[in-house]
XYZ file of C-alpha atoms in Angstrom:
313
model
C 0.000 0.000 0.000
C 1.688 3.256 -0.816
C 1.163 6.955 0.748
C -0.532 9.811 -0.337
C -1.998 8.346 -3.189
C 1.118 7.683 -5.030
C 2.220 4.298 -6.496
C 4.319 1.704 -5.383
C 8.103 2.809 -4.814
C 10.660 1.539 -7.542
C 14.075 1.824 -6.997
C 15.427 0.358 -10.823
C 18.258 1.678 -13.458
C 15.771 4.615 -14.103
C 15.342 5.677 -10.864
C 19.126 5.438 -10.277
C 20.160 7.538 -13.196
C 18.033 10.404 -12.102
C 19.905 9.836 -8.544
C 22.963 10.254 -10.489
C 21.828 13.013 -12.347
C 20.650 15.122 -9.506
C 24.305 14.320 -7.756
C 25.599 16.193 -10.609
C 23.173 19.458 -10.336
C 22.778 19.673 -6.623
C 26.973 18.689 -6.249
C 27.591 21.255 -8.251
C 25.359 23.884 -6.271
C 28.531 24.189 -3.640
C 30.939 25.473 -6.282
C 28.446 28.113 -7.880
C 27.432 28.793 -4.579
C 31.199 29.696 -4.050
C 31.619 31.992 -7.043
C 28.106 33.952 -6.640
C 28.858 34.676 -3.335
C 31.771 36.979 -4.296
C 29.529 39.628 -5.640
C 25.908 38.474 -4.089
C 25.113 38.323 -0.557
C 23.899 34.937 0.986
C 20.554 36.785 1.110
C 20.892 37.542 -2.847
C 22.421 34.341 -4.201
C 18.890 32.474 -2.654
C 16.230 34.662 -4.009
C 18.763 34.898 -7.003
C 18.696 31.209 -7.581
C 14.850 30.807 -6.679
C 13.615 33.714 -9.185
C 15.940 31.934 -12.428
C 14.682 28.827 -11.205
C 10.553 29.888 -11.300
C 11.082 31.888 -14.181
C 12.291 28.881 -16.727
C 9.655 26.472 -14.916
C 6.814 29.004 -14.766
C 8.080 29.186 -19.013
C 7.766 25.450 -19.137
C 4.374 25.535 -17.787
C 3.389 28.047 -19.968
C 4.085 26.334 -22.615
C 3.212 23.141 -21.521
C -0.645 24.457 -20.664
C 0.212 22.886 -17.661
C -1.599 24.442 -14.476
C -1.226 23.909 -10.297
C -4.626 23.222 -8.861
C -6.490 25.985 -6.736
C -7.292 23.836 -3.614
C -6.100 25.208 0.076
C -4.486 21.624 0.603
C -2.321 21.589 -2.580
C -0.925 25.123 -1.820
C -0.240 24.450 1.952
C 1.994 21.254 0.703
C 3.773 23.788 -1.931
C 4.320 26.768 0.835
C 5.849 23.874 3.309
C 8.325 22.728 0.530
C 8.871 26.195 -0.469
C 10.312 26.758 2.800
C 11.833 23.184 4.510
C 12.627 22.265 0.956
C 13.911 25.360 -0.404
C 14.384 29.114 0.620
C 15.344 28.308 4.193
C 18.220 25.562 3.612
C 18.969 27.513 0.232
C 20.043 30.264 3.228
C 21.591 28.505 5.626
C 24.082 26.616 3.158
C 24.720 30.054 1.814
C 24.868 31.839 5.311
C 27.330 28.871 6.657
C 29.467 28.675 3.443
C 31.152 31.998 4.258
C 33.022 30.648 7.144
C 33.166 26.508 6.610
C 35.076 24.344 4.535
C 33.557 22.688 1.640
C 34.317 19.393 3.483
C 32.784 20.329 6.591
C 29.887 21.258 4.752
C 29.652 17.626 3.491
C 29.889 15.846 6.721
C 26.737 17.677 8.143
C 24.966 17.384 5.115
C 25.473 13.842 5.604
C 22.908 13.764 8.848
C 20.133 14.504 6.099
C 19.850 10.456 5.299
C 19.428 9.326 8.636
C 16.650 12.054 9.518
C 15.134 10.830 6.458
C 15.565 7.087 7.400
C 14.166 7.605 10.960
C 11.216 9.807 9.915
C 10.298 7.376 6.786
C 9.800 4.327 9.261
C 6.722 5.685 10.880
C 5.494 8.064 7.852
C 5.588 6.442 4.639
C 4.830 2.724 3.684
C 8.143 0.846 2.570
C 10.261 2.699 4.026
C 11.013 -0.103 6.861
C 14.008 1.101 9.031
C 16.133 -2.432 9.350
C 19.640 -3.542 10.301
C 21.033 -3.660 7.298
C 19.810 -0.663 5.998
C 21.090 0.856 9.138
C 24.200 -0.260 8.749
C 24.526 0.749 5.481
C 24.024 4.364 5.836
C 26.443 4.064 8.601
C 28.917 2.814 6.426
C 28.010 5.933 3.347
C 28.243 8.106 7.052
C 31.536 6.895 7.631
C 32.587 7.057 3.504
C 32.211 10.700 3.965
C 34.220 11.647 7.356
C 37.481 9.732 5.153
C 36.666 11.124 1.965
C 36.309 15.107 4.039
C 39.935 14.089 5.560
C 41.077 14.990 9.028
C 41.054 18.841 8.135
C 36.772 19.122 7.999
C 37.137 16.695 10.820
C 39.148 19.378 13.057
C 37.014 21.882 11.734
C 33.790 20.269 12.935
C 35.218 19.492 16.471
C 37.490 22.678 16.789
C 37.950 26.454 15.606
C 38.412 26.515 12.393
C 34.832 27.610 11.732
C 32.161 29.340 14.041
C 29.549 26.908 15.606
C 26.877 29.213 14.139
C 27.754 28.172 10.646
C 28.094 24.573 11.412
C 24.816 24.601 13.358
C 23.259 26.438 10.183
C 24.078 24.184 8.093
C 23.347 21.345 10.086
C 19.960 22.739 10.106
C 19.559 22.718 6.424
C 20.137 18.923 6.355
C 17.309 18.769 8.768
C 14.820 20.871 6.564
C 16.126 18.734 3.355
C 15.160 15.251 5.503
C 11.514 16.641 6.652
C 11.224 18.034 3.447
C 12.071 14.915 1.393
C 9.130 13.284 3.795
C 6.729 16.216 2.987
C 7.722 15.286 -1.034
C 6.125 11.668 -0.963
C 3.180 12.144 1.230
C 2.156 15.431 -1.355
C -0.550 15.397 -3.993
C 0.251 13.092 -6.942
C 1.032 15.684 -9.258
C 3.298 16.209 -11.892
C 6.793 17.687 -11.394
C 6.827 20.236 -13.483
C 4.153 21.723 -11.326
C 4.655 20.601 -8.302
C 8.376 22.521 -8.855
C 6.690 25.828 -10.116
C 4.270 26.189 -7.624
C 7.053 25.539 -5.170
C 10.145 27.924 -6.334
C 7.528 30.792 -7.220
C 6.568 30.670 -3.585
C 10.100 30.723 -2.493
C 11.678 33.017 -4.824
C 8.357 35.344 -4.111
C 8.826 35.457 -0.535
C 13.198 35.574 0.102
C 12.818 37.930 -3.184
C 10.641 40.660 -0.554
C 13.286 40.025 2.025
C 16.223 40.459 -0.423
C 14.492 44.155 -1.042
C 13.815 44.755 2.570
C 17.003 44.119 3.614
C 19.071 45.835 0.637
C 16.595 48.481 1.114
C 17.780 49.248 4.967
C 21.687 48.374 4.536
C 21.977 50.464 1.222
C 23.678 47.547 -0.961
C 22.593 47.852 -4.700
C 25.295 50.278 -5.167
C 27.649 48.080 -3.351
C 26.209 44.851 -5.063
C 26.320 46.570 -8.930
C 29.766 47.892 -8.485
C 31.174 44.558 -7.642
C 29.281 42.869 -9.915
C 31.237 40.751 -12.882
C 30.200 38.074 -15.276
C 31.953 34.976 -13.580
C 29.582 35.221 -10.281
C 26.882 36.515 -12.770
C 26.869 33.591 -14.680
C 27.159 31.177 -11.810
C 23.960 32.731 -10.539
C 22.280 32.163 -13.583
C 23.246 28.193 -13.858
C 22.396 27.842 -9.869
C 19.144 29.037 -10.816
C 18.186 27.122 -14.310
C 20.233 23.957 -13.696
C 20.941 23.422 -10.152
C 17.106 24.668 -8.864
C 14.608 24.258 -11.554
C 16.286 21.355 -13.287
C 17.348 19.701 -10.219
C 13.807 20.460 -8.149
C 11.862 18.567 -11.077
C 14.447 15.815 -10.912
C 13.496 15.857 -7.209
C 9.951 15.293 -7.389
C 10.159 12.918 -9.839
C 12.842 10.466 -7.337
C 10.360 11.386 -4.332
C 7.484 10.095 -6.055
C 8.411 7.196 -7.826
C 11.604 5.657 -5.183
C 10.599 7.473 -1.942
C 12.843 9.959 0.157
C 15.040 7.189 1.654
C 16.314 6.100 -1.489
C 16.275 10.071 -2.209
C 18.358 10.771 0.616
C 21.144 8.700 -0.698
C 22.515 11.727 -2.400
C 24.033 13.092 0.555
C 26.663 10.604 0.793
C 27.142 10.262 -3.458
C 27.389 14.105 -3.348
C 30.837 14.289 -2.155
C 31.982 11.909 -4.485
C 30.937 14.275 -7.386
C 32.616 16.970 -5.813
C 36.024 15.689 -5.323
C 35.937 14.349 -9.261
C 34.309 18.214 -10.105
C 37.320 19.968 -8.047
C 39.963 17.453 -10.059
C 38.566 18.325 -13.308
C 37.391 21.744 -13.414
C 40.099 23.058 -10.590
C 43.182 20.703 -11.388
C 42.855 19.442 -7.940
C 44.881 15.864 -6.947
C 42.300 13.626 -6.290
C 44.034 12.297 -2.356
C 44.335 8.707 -1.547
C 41.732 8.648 0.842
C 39.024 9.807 -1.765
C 39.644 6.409 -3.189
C 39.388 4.707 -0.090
C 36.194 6.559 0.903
C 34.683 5.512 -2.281
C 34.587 2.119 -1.611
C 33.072 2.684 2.051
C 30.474 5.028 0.300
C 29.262 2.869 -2.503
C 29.112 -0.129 -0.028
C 27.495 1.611 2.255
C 24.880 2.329 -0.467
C 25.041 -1.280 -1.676
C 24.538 -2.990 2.015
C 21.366 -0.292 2.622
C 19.954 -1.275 -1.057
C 20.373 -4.744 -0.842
C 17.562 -6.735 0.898
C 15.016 -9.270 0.054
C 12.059 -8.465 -2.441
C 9.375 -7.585 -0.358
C 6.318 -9.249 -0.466
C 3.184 -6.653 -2.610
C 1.044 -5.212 0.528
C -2.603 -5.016 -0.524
């Protein structure tokens, strides 16, 4: 029996490519992130990314004929995800990033799975917490302190980085696991809508704050003078690739595998980054990232692998 009126969950090659797929857009969030954040405030670079990303989908629907429904239930499930799912984490990751390592960043992302894991046991059918599966995202958990290294490891425990940027971004895994939840108990309705509806919300409501707060601290003058194409253009592919792409790619794995199987991207995130830093930066991939591999892939392997359940009426 599934929840919320969707179908049963299927976790096949399909479903796995658009895992991999939205590893690549969302692990490439960090670095754009990064580069908009010398010109943008963390304020700017989320209503930035949340505006792009409405505009193309609100385009696609247009297009599409494609409408949301007009029921108080449908738009209470898109203002929650607007806000667990996007503007608030969106803020926090940019808020923290300022003052954390990249690495860092990816060990407390990594608690996102096992809110996700807990939470699915008594919320959505099939979603069976287990030993094994237990284990397993232990073993992705694990994948990700090695792959990090010692230096995020310091960070998390020691100076390096203000608790108030750790504990922000810890936060945002939090909103991403009751989020992922809210996702598969929704309305059974396409993507492309469901994602509209959602970043128009968003980008509507961190787009007033954005003017608000420039408004009182003066920075449009400040903001266009520093303004150049590189963090321009990273803006723009946050937004269209990295939020609109990636949030239809979203619903779609929510619906049709269910957020634990969702959640693995937390732990096949870093993975993409450390391959995206050698190739686009000319960093040396370490020996560790090698090592962490393995633990992260068999941690996803041991938390995959279990007996064909038996169809519930």
């Amino acid at each position: 029996m599934s929840a919320a009126g969707h179908g049963p969950l299927r976790q096949g090659p399909a479903e796995w490519a658009l895992l991999i797929g939205l590893v690549a857009l969302w692990g490439s969030s960090f670095l754009l992130v990064r580069v908009s954040l010398d010109a943008f405030t963390p304020v700017a670079v989320t209503a930035g990314r949340l505006l792009i990303g409405a505009g193309v989908l609100l385009l696609v629907l247009l297009f599409s004929g494609r409408r949301p429904p007009w029921t108080v239930s449908a738009w209470l499930f898109f203002t929650a995800m607007a806000v667990l799912g996007n503007a608030l984490p969106f803020f926090l990751i940019a808020w923290g990033q300022r003052e954390i390592p990249s690495g860092l960043t990816g060990i407390l992302m990594a608690v996102m799975p096992l809110v996700t894991l807990l939470l699915a046991h008594f919320l959505v059918a099939g979603e069976r917490l287990t030993p094994r599966r237990l284990a397993g995202f232990a073993l992705g958990f694990l994948g990700v302190v090695v792959l990090t290294g010692p230096e995020a490891w310091a960070a998390l425990v020691g100076r390096e980085a203000s608790f108030a940027s750790q504990l922000a971004v810890l936060c945002a895994a939090i909103c991403y696991g009751i989020a992922a939840i809210i996702a598969r108990r929704g309305p059974p309705l396409h993507p492309v809508v469901t994602a509209g509806a959602v970043l128009s919300i968003a980008g509507i409501g961190v787009g007033a704050i954005l003017l608000w707060h420039g408004a009182r601290a003066g920075e449009a003058a400040a903001l266009h003078a520093t303004l150049g194409p590189a963090p321009a253009l990273a803006l723009l592919a946050l937004g269209a690739l990295s939020t609109a792409l990636a949030t239809v790619v979203y619903f779609i794995i929510v619906t049709r595998a269910g957020p634990t199987f969702l959640s693995l991207i937390n732990y096949l995130i870093p993975v993409w980054a450390v391959v995206l830093g050698a190739v686009v930066l000319g960093e040396r991939l370490p020996a560790r990232a090698f090592a962490a591999l393995a633990l992260i892939l068999a941690g996803v392997v041991l938390a995959r692998w279990q007996a064909r359940a038996r169809a519930s009426a």
